[in-house]
Amino acid sequence: MADDAADKDAKNTDESAVTPDAEKAESTEAAADEVADFDAEASAKDAKDSPDATDAPDAKDTDESDESDDEDISLEPDEEERPKGITGRDWALTAAAVVAIAIVAAAVIIGRLYEEQRIEDRSSREALAAAQEFANVMINVDSAKLDESSSKTLDRSTGDFKKKYSESSTTLRQVMIENKAKATGVVVDSAVKSATPDKVEVLLFIDQAVSNVAIPDARMDRSRVQITMQKVDGRWLASDVELT
């Protein structure tokens, strides 16, 4: 009996000693569970309030892709605004226009050259005829008709030649009258040496027979004369005479 009582007391003592520790452990575990539950609720709330980290980049990529598509679309011109390329027909039209312009320009140049040549040819003909007429007046001289001959020569001359002839005409007149001189001649050949619209140089080949009191029988002389003809007030006049 005594032993049973002792065992019972010991058991009660052990249970009383174990009970506070067990209760403390249970209390600690309960507190830990409450903390864990609180943390879980807080994490769930944060996850709900904040955007999904995984979804955010996708959304950003989508926005950037949309913006890029918009830019691509805006950079492409409308079909009506897009410049048209040069076609073969355009090149043909351009080439035809260039050829036409070249033809017109060539025609203008040729026409101008032709007109200049035509004027020079006409000047040459007129000056040559005037030079032949002037030479016939000069090489056919009769002391009995000096006034008429001198007047015709001065009328068909200009410039320095006219001045020199006018100054020497008095002396020439006196010599011819004293010697009863007479000259007859003919223009054998003539040609234009150079020509411009207002000035022409003419070469003349002249045969002339001269007689006077000392030489009653006429003597034939052949000479070559260069006459410069100048156009003055529409007339071709001799401005210079040279024996060559």
mmCIF file of C-alpha atoms in Angstrom:
data_model
loop_
_atom_site.group_PDB
_atom_site.id
_atom_site.type_symbol
_atom_site.label_atom_id
_atom_site.label_comp_id
_atom_site.label_asym_id
_atom_site.label_seq_id
_atom_site.Cartn_x
_atom_site.Cartn_y
_atom_site.Cartn_z
ATOM 1 C CA MET A 1 0.000 0.000 0.000
ATOM 2 C CA ALA A 2 2.696 2.318 0.906
ATOM 3 C CA ASP A 3 4.438 1.547 -2.369
ATOM 4 C CA ASP A 4 1.287 2.221 -4.403
ATOM 5 C CA ALA A 5 0.805 5.499 -2.685
ATOM 6 C CA ALA A 6 4.368 6.463 -3.381
ATOM 7 C CA ASP A 7 4.033 5.563 -7.063
ATOM 8 C CA LYS A 8 0.852 7.581 -7.333
ATOM 9 C CA ASP A 9 2.465 10.571 -5.752
ATOM 10 C CA ALA A 10 5.408 10.294 -8.102
ATOM 11 C CA LYS A 11 3.103 10.057 -11.095
ATOM 12 C CA ASN A 12 1.121 13.079 -9.992
ATOM 13 C CA THR A 13 4.360 14.902 -9.459
ATOM 14 C CA ASP A 14 5.523 14.033 -13.010
ATOM 15 C CA GLU A 15 2.196 15.049 -14.582
ATOM 16 C CA SER A 16 2.175 18.310 -12.690
ATOM 17 C CA ALA A 17 5.716 18.943 -13.864
ATOM 18 C CA VAL A 18 4.977 18.035 -17.502
ATOM 19 C CA THR A 19 1.692 19.950 -17.821
ATOM 20 C CA PRO A 20 3.166 23.507 -17.655
ATOM 21 C CA ASP A 21 5.860 22.649 -20.252
ATOM 22 C CA ALA A 22 3.334 21.115 -22.619
ATOM 23 C CA GLU A 23 0.997 24.027 -22.250
ATOM 24 C CA LYS A 24 3.873 26.461 -22.936
ATOM 25 C CA ALA A 25 4.844 24.515 -26.064
ATOM 26 C CA GLU A 26 1.296 24.479 -27.330
ATOM 27 C CA SER A 27 0.996 28.197 -26.705
ATOM 28 C CA THR A 28 4.207 28.855 -28.686
ATOM 29 C CA GLU A 29 3.022 26.729 -31.596
ATOM 30 C CA ALA A 30 -0.317 28.523 -31.669
ATOM 31 C CA ALA A 31 1.417 31.900 -31.730
ATOM 32 C CA ALA A 32 3.677 30.742 -34.552
ATOM 33 C CA ASP A 33 0.658 29.551 -36.515
ATOM 34 C CA GLU A 34 -1.058 32.915 -36.035
ATOM 35 C CA VAL A 35 2.070 34.748 -37.255
ATOM 36 C CA ALA A 36 2.294 32.458 -40.281
ATOM 37 C CA ASP A 37 -1.373 33.003 -41.065
ATOM 38 C CA PHE A 38 -0.913 36.796 -40.764
ATOM 39 C CA ASP A 39 2.115 36.755 -43.076
ATOM 40 C CA ALA A 40 0.228 34.650 -45.610
ATOM 41 C CA GLU A 41 -2.713 37.037 -45.574
ATOM 42 C CA ALA A 42 -0.398 40.032 -45.952
ATOM 43 C CA SER A 43 1.433 38.408 -48.878
ATOM 44 C CA ALA A 44 -1.847 37.556 -50.566
ATOM 45 C CA LYS A 45 -3.044 41.144 -50.136
ATOM 46 C CA ASP A 46 0.220 42.565 -51.541
ATOM 47 C CA ALA A 47 0.040 40.197 -54.486
ATOM 48 C CA LYS A 48 -3.508 41.273 -55.186
ATOM 49 C CA ASP A 49 -2.775 45.010 -54.907
ATOM 50 C CA SER A 50 0.472 45.009 -56.956
ATOM 51 C CA PRO A 51 0.547 44.213 -60.780
ATOM 52 C CA ASP A 52 1.743 40.817 -61.805
ATOM 53 C CA ALA A 53 5.486 41.005 -62.401
ATOM 54 C CA THR A 54 5.259 38.392 -65.084
ATOM 55 C CA ASP A 55 2.401 40.058 -66.929
ATOM 56 C CA ALA A 56 3.932 43.602 -66.837
ATOM 57 C CA PRO A 57 6.734 43.010 -69.326
ATOM 58 C CA ASP A 58 4.304 41.331 -71.710
ATOM 59 C CA ALA A 59 1.986 44.311 -71.573
ATOM 60 C CA LYS A 60 4.910 46.688 -72.146
ATOM 61 C CA ASP A 61 6.115 44.608 -75.068
ATOM 62 C CA THR A 62 2.607 44.636 -76.507
ATOM 63 C CA ASP A 63 2.392 48.431 -76.185
ATOM 64 C CA GLU A 64 5.782 48.886 -77.825
ATOM 65 C CA SER A 65 4.796 46.510 -80.617
ATOM 66 C CA ASP A 66 1.586 48.469 -81.191
ATOM 67 C CA GLU A 67 3.526 51.749 -81.267
ATOM 68 C CA SER A 68 6.029 50.251 -83.728
ATOM 69 C CA ASP A 69 3.199 49.076 -85.968
ATOM 70 C CA ASP A 70 1.666 52.551 -85.817
ATOM 71 C CA GLU A 71 4.998 54.105 -86.801
ATOM 72 C CA ASP A 72 5.412 51.661 -89.679
ATOM 73 C CA ILE A 73 1.942 52.438 -90.915
ATOM 74 C CA SER A 74 2.497 56.190 -90.633
ATOM 75 C CA LEU A 75 5.813 56.000 -92.529
ATOM 76 C CA GLU A 76 4.237 54.250 -95.483
ATOM 77 C CA PRO A 77 2.779 56.861 -97.889
ATOM 78 C CA ASP A 78 -0.685 56.439 -99.174
ATOM 79 C CA GLU A 79 -1.023 55.017 -102.620
ATOM 80 C CA GLU A 80 -2.032 58.414 -103.976
ATOM 81 C CA GLU A 81 0.884 60.244 -102.275
ATOM 82 C CA ARG A 82 3.568 57.735 -103.229
ATOM 83 C CA PRO A 83 5.869 59.198 -105.945
ATOM 84 C CA LYS A 84 5.644 57.489 -109.257
ATOM 85 C CA GLY A 85 8.785 56.061 -110.820
ATOM 86 C CA ILE A 86 10.073 57.178 -114.241
ATOM 87 C CA THR A 87 8.755 54.789 -116.808
ATOM 88 C CA GLY A 88 10.111 53.940 -120.214
ATOM 89 C CA ARG A 89 7.493 56.192 -121.769
ATOM 90 C CA ASP A 90 8.687 59.111 -119.627
ATOM 91 C CA TRP A 91 12.257 58.528 -120.793
ATOM 92 C CA ALA A 92 11.083 58.426 -124.387
ATOM 93 C CA LEU A 93 9.192 61.708 -123.994
ATOM 94 C CA THR A 94 12.206 63.335 -122.330
ATOM 95 C CA ALA A 95 14.537 62.149 -125.069
ATOM 96 C CA ALA A 96 12.128 63.387 -127.717
ATOM 97 C CA ALA A 97 11.969 66.803 -126.035
ATOM 98 C CA VAL A 98 15.770 67.031 -125.883
ATOM 99 C CA VAL A 99 16.058 66.065 -129.537
ATOM 100 C CA ALA A 100 13.423 68.629 -130.475
ATOM 101 C CA ILE A 101 15.256 71.375 -128.580
ATOM 102 C CA ALA A 102 18.545 70.395 -130.221
ATOM 103 C CA ILE A 103 16.929 70.482 -133.654
ATOM 104 C CA VAL A 104 15.424 73.911 -133.010
ATOM 105 C CA ALA A 105 18.750 75.252 -131.698
ATOM 106 C CA ALA A 106 20.599 73.831 -134.692
ATOM 107 C CA ALA A 107 18.019 75.318 -137.032
ATOM 108 C CA VAL A 108 18.410 78.739 -135.404
ATOM 109 C CA ILE A 109 22.207 78.583 -135.649
ATOM 110 C CA ILE A 110 22.133 77.344 -139.222
ATOM 111 C CA GLY A 111 19.573 79.989 -140.102
ATOM 112 C CA ARG A 112 21.707 82.713 -138.560
ATOM 113 C CA LEU A 113 24.841 81.490 -140.331
ATOM 114 C CA TYR A 114 22.930 81.261 -143.577
ATOM 115 C CA GLU A 115 21.628 84.798 -143.147
ATOM 116 C CA GLU A 116 25.121 86.114 -142.387
ATOM 117 C CA GLN A 117 26.514 84.290 -145.397
ATOM 118 C CA ARG A 118 23.699 85.598 -147.553
ATOM 119 C CA ILE A 119 24.427 89.165 -146.425
ATOM 120 C CA GLU A 120 28.147 88.719 -147.089
ATOM 121 C CA ASP A 121 27.442 87.268 -150.518
ATOM 122 C CA ARG A 122 25.182 90.177 -151.366
ATOM 123 C CA SER A 123 27.759 92.639 -150.032
ATOM 124 C CA SER A 124 30.446 90.961 -152.125
ATOM 125 C CA ARG A 125 28.386 91.214 -155.307
ATOM 126 C CA GLU A 126 27.402 94.820 -154.729
ATOM 127 C CA ALA A 127 30.898 95.926 -153.678
ATOM 128 C CA LEU A 128 32.518 94.092 -156.582
ATOM 129 C CA ALA A 129 30.214 95.801 -159.088
ATOM 130 C CA ALA A 130 30.841 99.199 -157.473
ATOM 131 C CA ALA A 131 34.621 98.633 -157.507
ATOM 132 C CA GLN A 132 34.558 97.740 -161.212
ATOM 133 C CA GLU A 133 32.560 100.880 -161.990
ATOM 134 C CA PHE A 134 34.931 103.019 -159.913
ATOM 135 C CA ALA A 135 37.993 101.512 -161.644
ATOM 136 C CA ASN A 136 36.501 102.184 -165.094
ATOM 137 C CA VAL A 137 36.111 105.848 -164.163
ATOM 138 C CA MET A 138 39.706 106.121 -162.973
ATOM 139 C CA ILE A 139 41.434 104.287 -165.826
ATOM 140 C CA ASN A 140 39.533 106.065 -168.580
ATOM 141 C CA VAL A 141 40.738 109.668 -168.451
ATOM 142 C CA ASP A 142 40.755 112.357 -171.159
ATOM 143 C CA SER A 143 42.434 115.707 -170.594
ATOM 144 C CA ALA A 144 39.557 117.294 -172.491
ATOM 145 C CA LYS A 145 37.018 115.941 -169.979
ATOM 146 C CA LEU A 146 38.889 116.168 -166.668
ATOM 147 C CA ASP A 147 36.101 117.925 -164.781
ATOM 148 C CA GLU A 148 33.631 115.157 -165.565
ATOM 149 C CA SER A 149 36.143 112.424 -164.737
ATOM 150 C CA SER A 150 37.217 114.107 -161.490
ATOM 151 C CA SER A 151 33.606 114.619 -160.386
ATOM 152 C CA LYS A 152 32.731 110.955 -160.971
ATOM 153 C CA THR A 153 35.821 109.786 -159.069
ATOM 154 C CA LEU A 154 35.078 111.949 -156.035
ATOM 155 C CA ASP A 155 31.414 110.871 -156.065
ATOM 156 C CA ARG A 156 32.427 107.208 -155.867
ATOM 157 C CA SER A 157 35.084 107.558 -153.167
ATOM 158 C CA THR A 158 35.218 108.197 -149.416
ATOM 159 C CA GLY A 159 37.628 108.497 -146.518
ATOM 160 C CA ASP A 160 41.367 108.974 -146.998
ATOM 161 C CA PHE A 161 41.350 108.237 -150.712
ATOM 162 C CA LYS A 162 38.773 110.916 -151.427
ATOM 163 C CA LYS A 163 40.727 113.412 -149.364
ATOM 164 C CA LYS A 164 44.054 112.632 -151.102
ATOM 165 C CA TYR A 165 42.497 112.650 -154.583
ATOM 166 C CA SER A 166 40.800 115.965 -153.915
ATOM 167 C CA GLU A 167 44.078 117.512 -152.731
ATOM 168 C CA SER A 168 46.054 116.248 -155.752
ATOM 169 C CA SER A 169 43.394 116.808 -158.405
ATOM 170 C CA THR A 170 44.578 120.335 -159.243
ATOM 171 C CA THR A 171 48.172 119.219 -159.937
ATOM 172 C CA LEU A 172 46.992 116.145 -161.866
ATOM 173 C CA ARG A 173 44.709 118.290 -163.975
ATOM 174 C CA GLN A 174 47.510 120.678 -164.901
ATOM 175 C CA VAL A 175 49.936 117.851 -165.890
ATOM 176 C CA MET A 176 47.381 116.085 -168.063
ATOM 177 C CA ILE A 177 46.360 119.259 -169.867
ATOM 178 C CA GLU A 178 49.964 120.256 -170.597
ATOM 179 C CA ASN A 179 50.819 116.797 -171.952
ATOM 180 C CA LYS A 180 47.470 116.200 -173.664
ATOM 181 C CA ALA A 181 47.347 112.883 -171.869
ATOM 182 C CA LYS A 182 44.724 110.298 -172.489
ATOM 183 C CA ALA A 183 44.168 106.883 -170.903
ATOM 184 C CA THR A 184 41.795 104.101 -171.826
ATOM 185 C CA GLY A 185 41.480 100.873 -169.953
ATOM 186 C CA VAL A 186 39.433 97.808 -169.167
ATOM 187 C CA VAL A 187 39.005 95.552 -166.146
ATOM 188 C CA VAL A 188 40.197 92.129 -167.261
ATOM 189 C CA ASP A 189 39.330 90.228 -164.117
ATOM 190 C CA SER A 190 38.216 90.855 -160.558
ATOM 191 C CA ALA A 191 37.629 88.939 -157.371
ATOM 192 C CA VAL A 192 36.633 89.506 -153.771
ATOM 193 C CA LYS A 193 39.554 89.116 -151.388
ATOM 194 C CA SER A 194 37.588 89.504 -148.147
ATOM 195 C CA ALA A 195 34.109 90.586 -147.198
ATOM 196 C CA THR A 196 32.028 91.725 -144.275
ATOM 197 C CA PRO A 197 28.568 93.285 -144.377
ATOM 198 C CA ASP A 198 30.108 96.807 -144.461
ATOM 199 C CA LYS A 199 33.603 96.340 -145.891
ATOM 200 C CA VAL A 200 34.890 94.432 -148.912
ATOM 201 C CA GLU A 201 38.377 94.172 -150.388
ATOM 202 C CA VAL A 202 38.465 93.648 -154.150
ATOM 203 C CA LEU A 203 41.340 92.682 -156.459
ATOM 204 C CA LEU A 204 41.178 93.920 -160.067
ATOM 205 C CA PHE A 205 43.368 93.081 -163.053
ATOM 206 C CA ILE A 206 43.472 96.076 -165.396
ATOM 207 C CA ASP A 207 44.792 96.635 -168.913
ATOM 208 C CA GLN A 208 45.373 100.340 -169.647
ATOM 209 C CA ALA A 209 46.741 102.168 -172.684
ATOM 210 C CA VAL A 210 48.251 105.641 -172.080
ATOM 211 C CA SER A 211 49.214 108.247 -174.693
ATOM 212 C CA ASN A 212 50.543 111.825 -174.525
ATOM 213 C CA VAL A 213 52.489 114.326 -176.646
ATOM 214 C CA ALA A 214 55.747 112.501 -175.920
ATOM 215 C CA ILE A 215 54.268 109.069 -176.703
ATOM 216 C CA PRO A 216 51.619 109.486 -179.368
ATOM 217 C CA ASP A 217 51.244 105.755 -179.861
ATOM 218 C CA ALA A 218 49.383 104.296 -176.893
ATOM 219 C CA ARG A 219 51.325 101.876 -174.773
ATOM 220 C CA MET A 220 49.510 99.041 -173.026
ATOM 221 C CA ASP A 221 50.192 98.579 -169.358
ATOM 222 C CA ARG A 222 48.831 95.784 -167.177
ATOM 223 C CA SER A 223 48.438 96.318 -163.478
ATOM 224 C CA ARG A 224 46.805 94.757 -160.460
ATOM 225 C CA VAL A 225 44.886 97.027 -158.139
ATOM 226 C CA GLN A 226 43.387 96.384 -154.710
ATOM 227 C CA ILE A 227 40.427 98.566 -153.858
ATOM 228 C CA THR A 228 38.810 98.674 -150.434
ATOM 229 C CA MET A 229 35.101 99.361 -150.658
ATOM 230 C CA GLN A 230 33.219 100.803 -147.701
ATOM 231 C CA LYS A 231 29.453 100.869 -147.343
ATOM 232 C CA VAL A 232 28.308 104.407 -146.557
ATOM 233 C CA ASP A 233 24.611 105.305 -146.382
ATOM 234 C CA GLY A 234 23.730 102.274 -148.478
ATOM 235 C CA ARG A 235 26.356 102.971 -151.163
ATOM 236 C CA TRP A 236 29.629 101.157 -151.770
ATOM 237 C CA LEU A 237 32.432 103.726 -152.037
ATOM 238 C CA ALA A 238 36.191 103.356 -152.520
ATOM 239 C CA SER A 239 38.077 104.183 -149.329
ATOM 240 C CA ASP A 240 41.539 103.006 -150.425
ATOM 241 C CA VAL A 241 43.328 102.200 -153.700
ATOM 242 C CA GLU A 242 46.666 100.374 -153.910
ATOM 243 C CA LEU A 243 48.803 99.106 -156.785
ATOM 244 C CA THR A 244 50.004 95.586 -155.926
#
